[in-house]
XYZ file of C-alpha atoms in Angstrom:
682
model
C 168.907 201.066 82.031
C 165.999 198.916 83.220
C 164.745 196.329 80.745
C 160.909 196.446 80.754
C 160.691 192.810 79.679
C 162.644 191.730 82.759
C 160.701 193.958 85.134
C 157.695 192.141 86.663
C 154.441 193.238 84.996
C 150.793 192.216 85.037
C 150.191 193.500 81.503
C 152.923 193.898 78.881
C 154.532 197.364 78.830
C 154.152 197.636 75.045
C 155.067 201.322 74.770
C 158.349 200.772 76.628
C 159.541 197.705 74.702
C 162.306 198.560 72.253
C 164.211 196.303 69.890
C 167.332 196.608 72.046
C 165.485 195.051 75.009
C 164.485 191.809 73.312
C 167.661 189.779 72.916
C 169.109 190.632 76.366
C 165.821 189.681 77.994
C 165.562 186.348 76.197
C 169.241 185.563 76.799
C 168.868 186.183 80.518
C 165.647 184.234 80.967
C 166.990 181.250 79.022
C 170.067 181.274 81.240
C 167.784 181.226 84.302
C 165.753 178.414 82.746
C 168.809 176.202 82.292
C 170.078 176.943 85.807
C 166.684 175.934 87.195
C 166.700 172.696 85.200
C 170.193 171.916 86.491
C 169.095 172.547 90.053
C 165.954 170.402 90.021
C 167.777 167.605 88.174
C 170.394 167.310 90.887
C 170.673 163.967 92.603
C 171.341 165.785 95.841
C 167.749 167.006 96.303
C 164.756 165.000 97.418
C 162.530 164.946 94.351
C 159.027 166.135 95.100
C 156.275 168.086 93.372
C 157.325 171.336 95.010
C 161.015 171.114 94.129
C 160.772 169.558 90.638
C 157.483 170.364 88.887
C 156.715 173.768 90.364
C 160.161 175.364 89.736
C 160.156 174.257 86.084
C 156.558 175.401 85.619
C 157.381 178.796 87.122
C 160.524 179.459 85.103
C 158.845 178.346 81.865
C 155.961 180.647 82.659
C 158.414 183.527 83.054
C 159.846 182.679 79.651
C 156.383 182.629 78.098
C 155.448 185.955 79.701
C 158.534 187.610 78.216
C 158.197 186.046 74.765
C 154.441 186.593 74.444
C 154.489 190.378 73.804
C 157.489 189.977 71.455
C 155.669 187.355 69.418
C 152.440 189.362 69.473
C 154.126 192.532 68.219
C 155.726 190.560 65.403
C 152.236 189.523 64.284
C 150.446 192.845 64.626
C 153.200 195.405 64.041
C 155.615 193.599 61.768
C 158.716 195.315 60.386
C 162.057 193.984 59.062
C 164.038 194.838 62.190
C 161.560 193.240 64.589
C 161.166 190.217 62.341
C 164.911 189.607 62.288
C 165.148 189.676 66.070
C 161.982 187.626 66.463
C 163.393 184.896 64.226
C 166.558 184.667 66.311
C 164.593 184.600 69.552
C 162.096 182.043 68.219
C 164.907 179.701 67.230
C 166.670 180.111 70.586
C 163.473 179.180 72.415
C 162.877 176.261 70.075
C 166.397 175.001 70.790
C 165.792 175.368 74.524
C 162.512 173.432 74.374
C 164.173 170.603 72.470
C 167.081 170.562 74.922
C 164.622 170.541 77.825
C 162.630 167.590 76.480
C 165.799 165.600 75.788
C 167.378 166.221 79.166
C 167.891 162.768 80.663
C 168.517 164.006 84.189
C 165.327 166.076 84.201
C 163.375 163.160 82.755
C 164.588 160.918 85.576
C 163.544 163.556 88.124
C 159.998 163.579 86.740
C 159.948 159.808 86.388
C 160.958 159.414 90.025
C 157.796 161.281 91.038
C 155.687 158.739 89.165
C 157.495 155.849 90.830
C 157.402 157.197 94.402
C 154.913 156.030 97.020
C 153.790 159.643 97.365
C 152.475 159.568 93.792
C 149.119 158.392 95.130
C 148.881 161.596 97.180
C 148.852 163.772 94.057
C 145.457 164.987 92.935
C 144.065 164.054 89.522
C 145.076 167.372 87.964
C 148.673 166.929 89.096
C 148.714 163.358 87.811
C 147.413 164.505 84.420
C 150.123 167.162 84.233
C 152.853 164.665 85.111
C 151.458 162.149 82.616
C 151.591 164.785 79.856
C 155.159 165.753 80.750
C 156.408 162.160 80.577
C 154.587 161.613 77.269
C 156.226 164.758 75.833
C 159.636 163.430 76.816
C 158.972 160.154 74.992
C 157.659 161.926 71.887
C 160.795 164.065 71.927
C 163.042 161.031 71.638
C 164.246 160.788 75.220
C 164.666 157.001 74.896
C 166.548 157.118 71.605
C 170.245 156.397 71.303
C 172.459 159.487 71.458
C 173.091 159.762 67.717
C 169.370 159.530 66.997
C 168.588 162.081 69.704
C 171.062 164.411 68.047
C 169.378 163.872 64.687
C 165.976 164.520 66.268
C 167.275 167.825 67.623
C 168.669 168.796 64.216
C 165.326 168.070 62.557
C 163.335 170.073 65.097
C 165.681 173.054 64.785
C 165.488 172.944 60.997
C 161.688 172.610 60.990
C 161.462 175.696 63.197
C 163.555 177.621 60.675
C 161.481 176.376 57.743
C 158.198 177.354 59.372
C 159.481 180.873 59.934
C 160.726 181.086 56.355
C 157.383 179.868 55.039
C 155.441 182.382 57.119
C 157.701 185.282 56.150
C 157.493 184.425 52.453
C 153.721 184.365 52.637
C 153.556 187.682 54.467
C 156.008 189.356 52.099
C 154.276 188.117 48.968
C 150.886 189.186 50.321
C 152.127 192.671 51.159
C 154.071 193.117 47.918
C 151.173 192.990 45.470
C 149.129 196.095 44.816
C 147.123 197.627 41.995
C 146.228 201.274 41.529
C 142.764 202.121 40.223
C 141.957 205.564 38.806
C 138.441 204.951 37.515
C 135.846 204.221 40.169
C 133.689 202.434 37.606
C 136.249 199.624 37.597
C 135.212 198.981 41.215
C 131.483 198.828 40.508
C 129.663 196.660 43.038
C 132.079 197.281 45.915
C 130.657 198.561 49.192
C 131.463 202.173 50.125
C 133.115 201.079 53.383
C 135.649 199.034 51.443
C 136.131 201.831 48.907
C 136.886 204.253 51.732
C 139.398 201.866 53.298
C 141.398 201.647 50.056
C 141.082 205.318 49.046
C 144.313 207.276 48.691
C 144.836 210.870 49.804
C 144.461 213.534 47.159
C 148.175 214.331 47.294
C 148.809 210.846 45.924
C 145.993 210.890 43.393
C 148.424 211.189 40.480
C 149.356 207.573 41.219
C 145.756 206.406 41.455
C 142.824 207.062 43.746
C 142.282 203.522 45.040
C 144.926 200.970 45.905
C 144.074 197.284 45.992
C 146.093 194.871 48.108
C 145.757 191.221 49.066
C 144.511 191.828 52.616
C 141.623 189.404 52.984
C 138.798 191.968 53.472
C 139.832 193.645 50.224
C 140.356 190.407 48.312
C 137.037 189.019 49.549
C 135.161 192.166 48.550
C 136.638 192.191 45.053
C 136.160 188.495 44.359
C 132.618 188.485 45.778
C 131.098 191.813 44.770
C 133.133 193.473 42.007
C 131.340 193.538 38.636
C 134.668 193.895 36.805
C 135.410 190.332 35.691
C 138.957 191.086 34.527
C 139.796 192.672 37.873
C 138.400 189.647 39.693
C 140.549 187.426 37.509
C 143.663 189.501 38.163
C 143.312 189.613 41.939
C 142.398 185.912 42.096
C 145.553 185.003 40.194
C 147.643 187.117 42.580
C 145.981 185.717 45.704
C 146.026 182.033 44.714
C 149.701 182.099 43.662
C 151.202 183.868 46.676
C 154.662 182.678 47.750
C 155.019 180.380 44.752
C 156.609 179.873 41.358
C 153.526 181.304 39.618
C 151.653 184.595 39.390
C 152.741 188.246 39.300
C 155.550 187.734 41.845
C 156.643 184.301 40.658
C 159.774 182.896 42.366
C 160.393 185.982 44.534
C 159.144 184.358 47.729
C 158.688 180.771 46.580
C 157.723 178.252 49.278
C 158.106 175.175 47.022
C 161.416 173.902 48.398
C 160.400 174.808 51.962
C 157.289 172.636 51.644
C 159.240 169.709 50.222
C 161.905 169.854 52.903
C 159.318 170.063 55.688
C 157.584 166.937 54.414
C 160.861 164.999 54.182
C 161.898 166.027 57.692
C 158.486 165.319 59.211
C 158.559 161.837 57.686
C 162.065 161.210 59.021
C 161.072 162.500 62.457
C 158.115 160.127 62.636
C 160.279 157.193 61.591
C 162.867 158.036 64.257
C 160.158 157.751 66.912
C 158.792 154.464 65.566
C 155.734 155.747 63.713
C 154.817 154.771 60.156
C 153.934 158.346 59.152
C 153.900 161.891 60.459
C 150.106 161.707 60.610
C 150.323 158.662 62.879
C 152.724 160.533 65.166
C 150.538 163.645 65.425
C 147.252 161.786 65.883
C 148.760 159.726 68.692
C 148.212 162.867 70.808
C 144.652 163.587 69.597
C 141.195 162.281 70.436
C 140.952 160.679 66.973
C 144.086 158.580 67.733
C 144.483 157.005 64.262
C 144.725 158.463 60.717
C 142.402 155.820 59.279
C 139.709 156.738 61.794
C 139.901 160.326 60.560
C 139.864 159.207 56.925
C 136.710 157.187 57.646
C 135.099 160.208 59.342
C 135.891 162.462 56.379
C 134.537 159.907 53.917
C 131.288 159.564 55.883
C 130.873 163.321 55.846
C 131.674 163.433 52.131
C 128.955 160.875 51.371
C 126.522 162.753 53.602
C 126.768 165.950 51.571
C 127.084 164.405 48.105
C 123.445 164.801 47.055
C 123.182 168.387 48.323
C 126.504 169.350 46.688
C 125.334 168.211 43.269
C 121.996 169.941 43.727
C 123.606 173.243 44.735
C 126.096 173.350 41.869
C 123.443 172.519 39.248
C 121.233 175.280 40.624
C 124.083 177.791 40.469
C 125.036 176.918 36.907
C 121.428 177.075 35.742
C 120.994 180.464 37.413
C 124.144 181.918 35.838
C 123.177 180.637 32.402
C 119.634 181.963 32.634
C 120.349 185.342 34.229
C 123.760 186.224 32.750
C 124.089 183.922 29.736
C 127.416 182.655 31.073
C 128.136 179.040 30.155
C 131.345 178.433 32.070
C 132.198 179.414 35.619
C 135.849 180.235 36.229
C 137.605 180.322 39.599
C 137.156 184.098 39.834
C 133.417 183.824 39.039
C 132.274 181.379 41.687
C 132.008 183.693 44.713
C 130.640 186.551 42.589
C 127.794 184.605 40.992
C 127.062 182.753 44.226
C 126.468 186.113 45.874
C 124.254 187.153 42.941
C 122.241 183.943 43.212
C 121.907 184.336 46.954
C 120.677 187.897 46.496
C 118.234 186.740 43.805
C 116.783 183.870 45.830
C 116.380 185.773 49.066
C 116.048 189.281 47.646
C 118.723 190.240 50.095
C 122.322 191.487 50.142
C 124.631 190.832 53.089
C 125.746 194.465 52.981
C 122.212 195.502 53.991
C 123.016 194.233 57.477
C 126.255 196.161 57.945
C 124.612 199.387 59.271
C 122.931 197.304 61.985
C 126.126 195.838 63.420
C 128.132 198.755 64.858
C 131.033 197.661 67.013
C 129.628 199.067 70.251
C 126.291 197.297 69.870
C 127.840 193.978 68.875
C 130.234 193.961 71.831
C 127.531 195.027 74.274
C 125.216 192.233 73.106
C 128.001 189.642 73.152
C 128.871 190.549 76.736
C 125.190 190.349 77.747
C 124.996 186.847 76.282
C 128.048 185.734 78.264
C 126.545 187.210 81.417
C 123.227 185.440 80.939
C 124.607 181.961 80.312
C 127.769 181.983 82.434
C 127.171 184.758 84.977
C 130.318 186.544 83.767
C 130.680 190.347 83.642
C 132.989 192.073 81.163
C 134.066 195.688 81.692
C 136.345 197.835 79.542
C 139.463 199.171 81.244
C 140.718 202.494 79.930
C 144.225 203.961 79.827
C 146.115 200.717 79.341
C 149.556 200.551 77.803
C 149.130 199.554 74.175
C 150.815 199.392 70.763
C 148.064 201.081 68.701
C 145.212 203.537 69.421
C 142.560 201.057 68.202
C 143.376 198.487 70.882
C 140.902 197.958 73.720
C 141.275 195.981 76.950
C 138.530 194.323 78.995
C 138.468 192.893 82.514
C 136.452 189.742 83.193
C 134.652 189.250 86.534
C 132.877 186.172 87.908
C 129.485 186.083 89.654
C 131.078 187.120 92.933
C 132.519 190.211 91.138
C 136.030 188.831 91.519
C 138.470 189.690 88.742
C 139.381 186.432 86.992
C 141.159 187.584 83.812
C 141.122 189.920 80.844
C 141.715 190.283 77.123
C 143.024 192.662 74.482
C 140.816 193.355 71.470
C 142.562 194.260 68.206
C 139.847 194.209 65.544
C 140.913 196.105 62.438
C 143.082 195.479 59.414
C 146.104 197.747 59.014
C 149.488 197.866 57.393
C 152.147 195.430 58.687
C 149.583 193.320 60.519
C 149.298 189.640 59.629
C 146.056 188.650 57.935
C 143.392 186.418 59.428
C 141.878 186.189 62.888
C 143.198 184.462 65.978
C 143.255 184.280 69.741
C 146.584 183.977 71.519
C 147.836 183.711 75.089
C 149.285 186.693 76.901
C 149.484 185.059 80.340
C 148.282 181.751 81.770
C 146.426 181.140 84.991
C 148.879 180.005 87.615
C 149.217 179.804 91.368
C 152.634 180.865 92.632
C 153.733 182.016 96.039
C 150.149 181.700 97.224
C 148.840 184.190 94.656
C 146.904 183.640 91.440
C 148.264 184.965 88.168
C 145.259 185.949 86.037
C 144.861 184.542 82.508
C 145.050 187.220 79.796
C 144.291 186.700 76.082
C 144.729 188.540 72.797
C 141.831 188.560 70.324
C 142.990 189.679 66.879
C 140.867 190.171 63.754
C 141.229 191.962 60.437
C 137.862 193.634 59.988
C 137.254 196.612 57.726
C 138.588 199.704 59.509
C 136.187 202.406 60.801
C 134.946 204.893 58.198
C 135.854 208.583 57.962
C 133.489 209.294 60.868
C 135.299 206.627 62.929
C 132.247 204.390 62.931
C 133.000 200.683 62.707
C 130.307 198.573 61.069
C 130.572 194.785 60.886
C 129.267 192.320 58.365
C 127.440 189.304 59.744
C 130.439 187.165 58.747
C 132.676 189.417 60.828
C 130.287 189.022 63.752
C 130.618 185.247 63.414
C 134.418 185.575 63.331
C 134.363 187.686 66.500
C 132.184 185.129 68.301
C 134.518 182.360 67.131
C 137.646 183.983 68.547
C 135.762 184.951 71.692
C 134.983 181.263 72.212
C 138.727 180.578 72.338
C 139.149 183.532 74.693
C 136.509 182.257 77.127
C 138.082 178.800 77.101
C 141.349 180.395 78.198
C 140.067 182.925 80.734
C 137.309 180.981 82.496
C 139.595 178.121 83.512
C 139.784 177.034 87.135
C 143.009 175.063 86.602
C 146.084 176.643 88.179
C 148.788 174.632 86.383
C 149.695 176.593 83.222
C 150.400 173.601 80.973
C 146.829 172.309 81.364
C 144.898 175.495 82.152
C 142.688 177.269 79.631
C 143.488 176.192 76.083
C 146.734 174.482 77.126
C 147.023 170.723 77.111
C 143.932 170.432 74.897
C 144.136 167.991 71.965
C 144.386 170.049 68.791
C 141.420 168.282 67.232
C 139.331 169.676 70.096
C 140.780 173.185 70.347
C 138.266 174.597 67.830
C 135.291 173.155 69.680
C 134.520 176.063 72.067
C 135.061 178.618 69.277
C 132.789 176.925 66.740
C 130.290 176.325 69.531
C 130.015 180.114 70.038
C 129.230 180.718 66.367
C 125.812 179.079 66.709
C 124.312 182.014 68.609
C 124.923 184.324 65.646
C 121.974 182.731 63.851
C 119.471 183.059 66.690
C 116.882 185.879 66.225
C 116.785 186.647 69.959
C 120.550 187.001 70.111
C 120.680 189.071 66.924
C 118.320 191.546 68.596
C 120.859 191.882 71.409
C 123.857 192.539 69.161
C 122.283 194.767 66.529
C 120.785 198.228 66.091
C 121.167 200.796 63.339
C 124.266 202.895 63.977
C 122.345 206.169 63.501
C 118.858 205.441 64.862
C 119.380 202.273 66.941
C 116.392 200.791 65.076
C 116.333 196.981 64.999
C 116.989 195.076 61.805
C 113.734 195.154 59.776
C 111.938 191.865 60.261
C 111.792 191.086 56.534
C 115.572 191.548 56.159
C 116.272 189.452 59.247
C 113.941 186.732 58.004
C 115.731 186.649 54.643
C 119.125 186.473 56.338
C 118.067 183.545 58.495
C 116.567 181.812 55.477
C 119.913 182.144 53.715
C 121.808 180.395 56.517
C 122.114 177.088 54.706
C 122.834 178.557 51.295
C 125.660 176.493 49.771
C 126.501 174.915 53.134
C 127.373 171.631 51.490
C 129.853 173.431 49.229
C 131.421 175.020 52.310
C 131.815 171.594 53.923
C 133.210 170.243 50.658
C 135.889 172.942 50.667
C 136.839 172.016 54.235
C 136.931 168.362 53.244
C 139.279 169.225 50.389
C 141.681 170.957 52.801
C 141.394 168.137 55.354
C 141.867 165.287 52.885
C 144.814 167.029 51.255
C 146.517 167.642 54.593
C 145.898 164.151 55.964
C 146.803 162.374 52.708
C 149.979 164.427 52.467
C 151.143 163.412 55.939
C 149.660 159.897 55.982
C 150.740 158.655 52.561
C 153.911 160.683 51.976
C 157.048 158.704 51.168
C 160.401 160.184 50.093
C 160.543 157.882 47.063
C 156.854 157.836 46.115
C 153.716 159.886 46.831
C 155.916 162.935 47.232
C 154.545 165.303 44.570
C 152.533 167.783 46.610
C 150.655 169.388 43.726
C 149.818 166.012 42.189
C 148.355 164.820 45.509
C 146.202 167.956 45.639
C 145.086 167.582 42.008
C 144.154 163.942 42.599
C 141.926 164.890 45.539
C 140.363 167.746 43.594
C 139.651 165.495 40.616
C 137.814 163.113 42.927
C 135.738 165.476 45.041
C 135.890 169.084 43.892
C 133.369 170.730 41.583
C 134.727 174.245 42.001
C 136.968 175.350 39.115
C 140.666 176.029 39.728
C 143.278 177.722 37.589
C 146.320 175.691 36.546
C 148.594 178.155 38.363
C 146.759 177.650 41.683
C 149.253 176.998 44.469
C 147.168 176.325 47.565
C 150.019 174.539 49.425
C 152.211 177.642 49.209
C 149.775 179.705 51.292
C 148.294 176.882 53.414
C 149.863 178.318 56.547
C 147.750 176.188 58.896
C 149.776 173.096 58.025
C 153.156 174.564 57.047
C 153.631 177.236 59.704
C 150.611 177.168 61.999
C 150.756 173.865 63.860
C 147.853 172.067 62.145
C 149.936 169.631 60.079
C 148.059 166.309 59.709
C 145.267 167.811 61.801
C 143.359 170.291 59.667
C 140.451 167.848 59.983
C 140.131 169.288 63.498
C 137.801 172.037 62.250
C 135.245 169.512 61.010
C 135.839 167.088 63.885
C 135.339 169.824 66.460
C 132.326 171.206 64.631
C 130.533 167.898 65.053
C 131.018 168.278 68.808
C 130.096 171.987 68.728
C 126.785 171.368 66.949
C 125.999 168.433 69.217
C 126.692 170.480 72.363
C 124.704 173.450 71.085
C 121.716 171.182 70.456
C 121.327 171.020 74.244
C 120.905 174.819 74.368
C 118.626 174.687 71.343
C 116.388 172.202 73.130
C 116.405 173.886 76.551
C 116.721 177.586 75.678
C 119.650 179.472 74.169
C 119.980 181.690 77.256
C 119.427 178.863 79.741
C 121.755 179.605 82.691
C 121.518 176.070 84.069
C 122.782 174.576 80.803
C 125.323 177.393 80.588
C 126.722 176.607 84.036
C 126.875 172.912 83.149
C 128.918 173.713 80.018
C 131.099 176.069 82.044
C 131.761 173.561 84.814
C 132.150 170.439 82.668
C 134.086 171.922 79.738
C 135.406 175.485 79.907
C 136.742 175.512 83.458
C 138.603 172.221 83.227
C 141.083 173.057 80.457
C 143.261 170.042 79.699
C 143.044 168.573 83.187
C 140.911 165.563 82.166
C 140.325 163.363 79.155
C 138.211 165.550 76.887
C 135.716 162.929 75.731
C 135.026 162.047 79.361
C 134.190 165.714 80.053
C 132.124 166.021 76.889
C 130.038 162.925 77.586
C 129.483 164.133 81.147
C 127.959 167.332 79.747
C 126.041 165.717 76.891
C 125.007 162.534 78.689
C 125.935 160.348 75.690
C 128.445 159.756 72.905
C 128.615 162.512 70.257
C 127.224 161.916 66.773
C 127.205 163.642 63.398
C 123.442 164.231 63.152
C 123.361 167.638 64.858
C 125.942 168.979 62.395
C 123.972 167.721 59.399
C 120.808 169.310 60.776
C 122.600 172.610 61.413
C 123.727 172.674 57.776
C 120.331 171.732 56.366
C 121.417 168.271 55.213
C 118.796 165.583 55.638
C 119.942 162.692 57.790
C 118.618 160.098 55.364
C 120.880 161.531 52.649
C 123.838 159.735 54.212
C-alpha cells in the first residue's frame, strides 16, 4: 500500500496519514539521508556546490517535509499512540542530526569548498550558508577527540529525551486537572462566551454543568474575572504547580529531576566545547554575543522601569484597600483586582470589545493591512485536506499576482491540543530542479471556540496574539532566499526571531487599523468612539509590571545557565527565589513551581535566551517608530522593511540589515516611549 508520507505532496495529506505510515516513512528517509551523506563525502567526487551542498540540502528538506506534519499533528491532535511514535521518531531524527554534524568526512567535503579557488565565485548568500554549516560542525564537537565526541553525542541524545519527557509531563498534568461546577453563581463575573465553552451537555449534568480545566483561556478568565476568591485560589494553585512535587497532582508528573539533569548536561556540554557556561555557548550564536552584555541590558531596563513599577503597585494596593477593604493581595488576587482597577479608572471592560472583533472582520482587516504596506494579497483556498473542520488555508500572492506561499490557520482551543500560540514551518522555500518550492506555515492559537451560533469573537488580547504569530508567518513566507537553512525564519539568531512578530503587534493599538479589523458581529457598527478612546487610554496600564514579569523570567533563565555549577549555584528554586526577592513585588505562593512549567527554556529551545523577547522588542519598537513618523500604512516604508528585513531571512548579518533599514544603531528609547515610561526615569 502506498505510504502518503513518501508520496510527493505540495500540502500534507493529513486525512490519509495513519500511525502505521509514520515509522516506515522516517526509517526510509533516514536511510536515504545517510546514503546521500556517504555519496557526497566520497573522495572520488570533485567537491563542488552542486554535488555537496545541494544534495544534502535537498535530502534534509525531504526529511523535514515528512516530519513536519507528524510533529504538527502531535501538537494539535495529541493522543497516547501518536505521542509514543512521535517520541521514537523525534529521537531518531535527533540522533541523525548529531551523527551528521559529527561526520568527519562530510565536514572535510564542506571545508574543501571554503578552501578552493572557486570559493570566490560563490555569491554572498551561498557563502553565508557555508559559513553557518562549518560553524555548526564546530559547535557540535567535530574537532574533539573521539571519546569526547562520543560523550557529546550521548549528552545530545539524552537532552532530546529529557525535553520530550518534560513536555509530556507538562501536557499530561495540564490535561489531568478538572473541576466540576454545579452552581453558576460560583462562576460570577465570567463572560458568557467562556461559560458556553465549558458547559456540559444535559446528559452529563448529574456530574456538574460546567467543567473547569487548565487550558489557558479558561484559567485566564477565572483568575482575571471570577468573583469567587476561593475558586481563583484553587485554580491558581493547580496551574502554578503543574508537573511538580506540589499541588493537587503532586509527584504524578514531576519535572524536578528532569530539570536538574538538563542543567547538569548542558553545563557539561558547554565545558566539552570550551565554554565557561551554557549561556556563553548559546549566546555565541546570537546578536548579543556575551551573557554579561545581556545582563547589563536587563539591568538597564530594570532601572528604567523602577519608578513606574513602584507607582503602579502603590496605586493598586490603595485602590483595593479603598474599594474592597482588602489589606493583602495574594497571588490569586493580583490579576482580578488589576482588572477591577483598570475598569474603574477607564470605566471600561475588555469584554466590551469582544462583539466588535468577529473572526471574519479581524482577518479581513489584517489582510488589508498587509496589502497596503507590502503589496501582498491573501486569499482563502477551500477544500484542502485537513485534520479538523476548523482549519483554514490561505494562499499568498505578490504584487504581480504570483503565488509565493501559504499558511494554515488553526485558531481555537480544543481537547488534546497543546496550549499556547505558535507559528511553525510546514515547508521551506527552496529551488530544486529549476523549480521553486513554496514556503508554507502553520499558525496555531488557542482562542475561545465559537459560540453555539458558530460565531467566533476575539478579545483584543487575542487580536494581538494573532498579529504576533502572523508576523512570524510573514517572515517565513515573504522570503526571497532559496536556500532552506537561511530562508524565512531559518538561520535567524534566536534573540532576533521575535522581532518581526512583536513588530506586528504595534498596529493593534492604532485607531485607523482598529477600524479596519473591527465591526459589531450583528450590525457591523464600528466600536463606539468613547469605548475605543478608553481602550487606547488603557494601553499603558501596568506596562511596567508586565516588563518586570518578563525581566523576572529573563533573569532567572540567564542566571540559571550563566551561573550554574554542579557543586554550587545548583538549587533551581533558590535561584528563582533570590531573583524574586530582589525585583518582584507580585506575591507568590510557597508551592509555586514556575521552572516545572517554563517550557520555553526546558523544552522549547529558549534556554539561556528568554531575554530574546525583550531584546527583540527594543528593535520592534524602534523599527515601528519609522512607520509612526511616516504613516502606519506608508507603502514606501513598508517596501523598505520588506526588502531590507523580511525577504532576506538569515542570509546576512541581522544588525547590518536592521541598520540599513533604520539608518542608525537601535536604542531603547522607542520601547520606553511605547510603554509610557519617561526617558528621564532611567
